[in-house]
Coordinates of C-alpha atoms in Angstrom, one line a residue:
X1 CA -55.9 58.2 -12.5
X2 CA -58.6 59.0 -14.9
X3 CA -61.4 61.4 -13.7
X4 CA -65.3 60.1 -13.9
X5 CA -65.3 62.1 -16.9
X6 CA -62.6 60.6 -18.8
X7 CA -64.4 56.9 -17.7
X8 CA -67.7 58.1 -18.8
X9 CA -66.5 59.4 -21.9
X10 CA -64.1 56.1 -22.7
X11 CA -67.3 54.1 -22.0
X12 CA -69.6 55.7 -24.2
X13 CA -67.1 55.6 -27.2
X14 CA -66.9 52.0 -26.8
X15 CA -70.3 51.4 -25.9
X16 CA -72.4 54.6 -27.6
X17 CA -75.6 55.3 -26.3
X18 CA -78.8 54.2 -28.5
X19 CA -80.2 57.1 -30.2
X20 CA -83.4 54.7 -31.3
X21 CA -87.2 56.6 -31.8
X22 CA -88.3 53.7 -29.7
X23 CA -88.0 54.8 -26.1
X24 CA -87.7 51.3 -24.7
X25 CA -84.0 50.8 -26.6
X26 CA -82.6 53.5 -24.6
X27 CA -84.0 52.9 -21.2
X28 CA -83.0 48.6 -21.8
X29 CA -79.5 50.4 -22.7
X30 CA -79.2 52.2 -19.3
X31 CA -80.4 49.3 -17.7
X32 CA -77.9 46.9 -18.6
X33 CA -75.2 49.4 -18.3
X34 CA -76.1 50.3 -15.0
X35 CA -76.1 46.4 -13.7
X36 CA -72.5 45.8 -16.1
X37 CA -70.8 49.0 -13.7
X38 CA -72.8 47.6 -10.7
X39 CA -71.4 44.4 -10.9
X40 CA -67.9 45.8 -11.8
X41 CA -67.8 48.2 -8.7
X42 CA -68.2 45.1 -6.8
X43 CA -65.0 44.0 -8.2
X44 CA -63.0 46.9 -7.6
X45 CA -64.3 47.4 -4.0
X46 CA -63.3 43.9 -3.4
X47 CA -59.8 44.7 -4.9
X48 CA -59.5 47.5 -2.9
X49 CA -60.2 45.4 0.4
X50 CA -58.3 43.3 -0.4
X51 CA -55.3 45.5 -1.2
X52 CA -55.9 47.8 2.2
X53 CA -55.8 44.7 4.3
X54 CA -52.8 43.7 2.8
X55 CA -50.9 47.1 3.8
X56 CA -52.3 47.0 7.1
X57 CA -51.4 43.2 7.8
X58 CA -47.9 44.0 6.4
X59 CA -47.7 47.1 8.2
X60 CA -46.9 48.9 4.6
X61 CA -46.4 52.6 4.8
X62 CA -45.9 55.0 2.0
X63 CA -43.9 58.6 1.9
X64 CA -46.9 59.6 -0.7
X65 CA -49.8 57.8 0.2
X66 CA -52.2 57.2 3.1
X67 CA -54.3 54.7 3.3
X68 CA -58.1 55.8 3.8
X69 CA -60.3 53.6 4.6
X70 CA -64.4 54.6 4.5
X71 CA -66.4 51.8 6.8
X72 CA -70.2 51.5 7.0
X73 CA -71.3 51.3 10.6
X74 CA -72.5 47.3 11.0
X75 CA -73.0 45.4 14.2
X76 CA -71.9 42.0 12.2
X77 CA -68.8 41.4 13.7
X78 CA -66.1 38.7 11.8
X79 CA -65.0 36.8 14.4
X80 CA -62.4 35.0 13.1
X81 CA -60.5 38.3 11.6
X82 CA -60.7 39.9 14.9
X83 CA -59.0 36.8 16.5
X84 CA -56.5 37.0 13.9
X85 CA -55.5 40.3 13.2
X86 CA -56.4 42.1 16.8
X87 CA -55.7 39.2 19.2
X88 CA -55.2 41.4 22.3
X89 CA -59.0 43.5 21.4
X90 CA -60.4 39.3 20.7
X91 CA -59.3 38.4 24.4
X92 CA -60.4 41.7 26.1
X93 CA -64.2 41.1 24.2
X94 CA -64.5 37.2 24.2
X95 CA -65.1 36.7 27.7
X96 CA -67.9 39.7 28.5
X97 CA -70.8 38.2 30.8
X98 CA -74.7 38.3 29.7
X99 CA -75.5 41.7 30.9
X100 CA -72.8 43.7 29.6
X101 CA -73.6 42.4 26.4
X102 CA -76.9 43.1 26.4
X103 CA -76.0 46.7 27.5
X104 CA -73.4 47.0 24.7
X105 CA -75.5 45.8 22.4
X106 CA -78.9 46.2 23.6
X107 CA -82.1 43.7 24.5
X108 CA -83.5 44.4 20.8
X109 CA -80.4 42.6 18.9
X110 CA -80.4 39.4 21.4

């Protein structure tokens, strides 16, 4: 797997960095770089996802790799993949009444 380094480095030999008197060259340059890897981080997060749900939908283990998973704290909840992949947690939550929910999640959020 190439470092950041070696990326950086492949990326500005195939797309060199302005070197124009005018300032505004440059800074359009970073610009649209910087949206370009923006928007192609979004595609190798979502191939990542992807991938890591297959191996733990599959139940796929490796003798040389673990999978590590980071998750952002959220209180969105997807329903329907809870229902599917966890359907003994979906039972035990579906049927909470008013006030536990409200302490679970707090008056605010309702």
């Amino acid at each position: 797997m190439p470092s950041k380094e070696e990326i950086w480095q492949a990326i500005l030999a195939s797309f060199p960095e302005p070197h124009e008197a005018d300032p505004y060259v440059p800074a359009l340059y970073c610009s649209q770089m910087a949206d370009a890897l923006a928007a192609l981080a979004k595609v190798y997060k979502e191939a990542f996802a992807d991938a890591a749900y297959r191996i733990r939908k599959e139940g796929i283990t490796s003798a040389v790799y673990e999978l590590v998973e980071h998750f952002r704290e959220s209180r969105k909840v997807n329903v329907a993949l809870v229902r599917e992949d966890h359907p003994d947690l979906y039972a035990a939550l579906v049927h909470l009444d008013a006030r536990t929910v409200q302490s679970i999640l707090g008056a605010g959020t309702l």
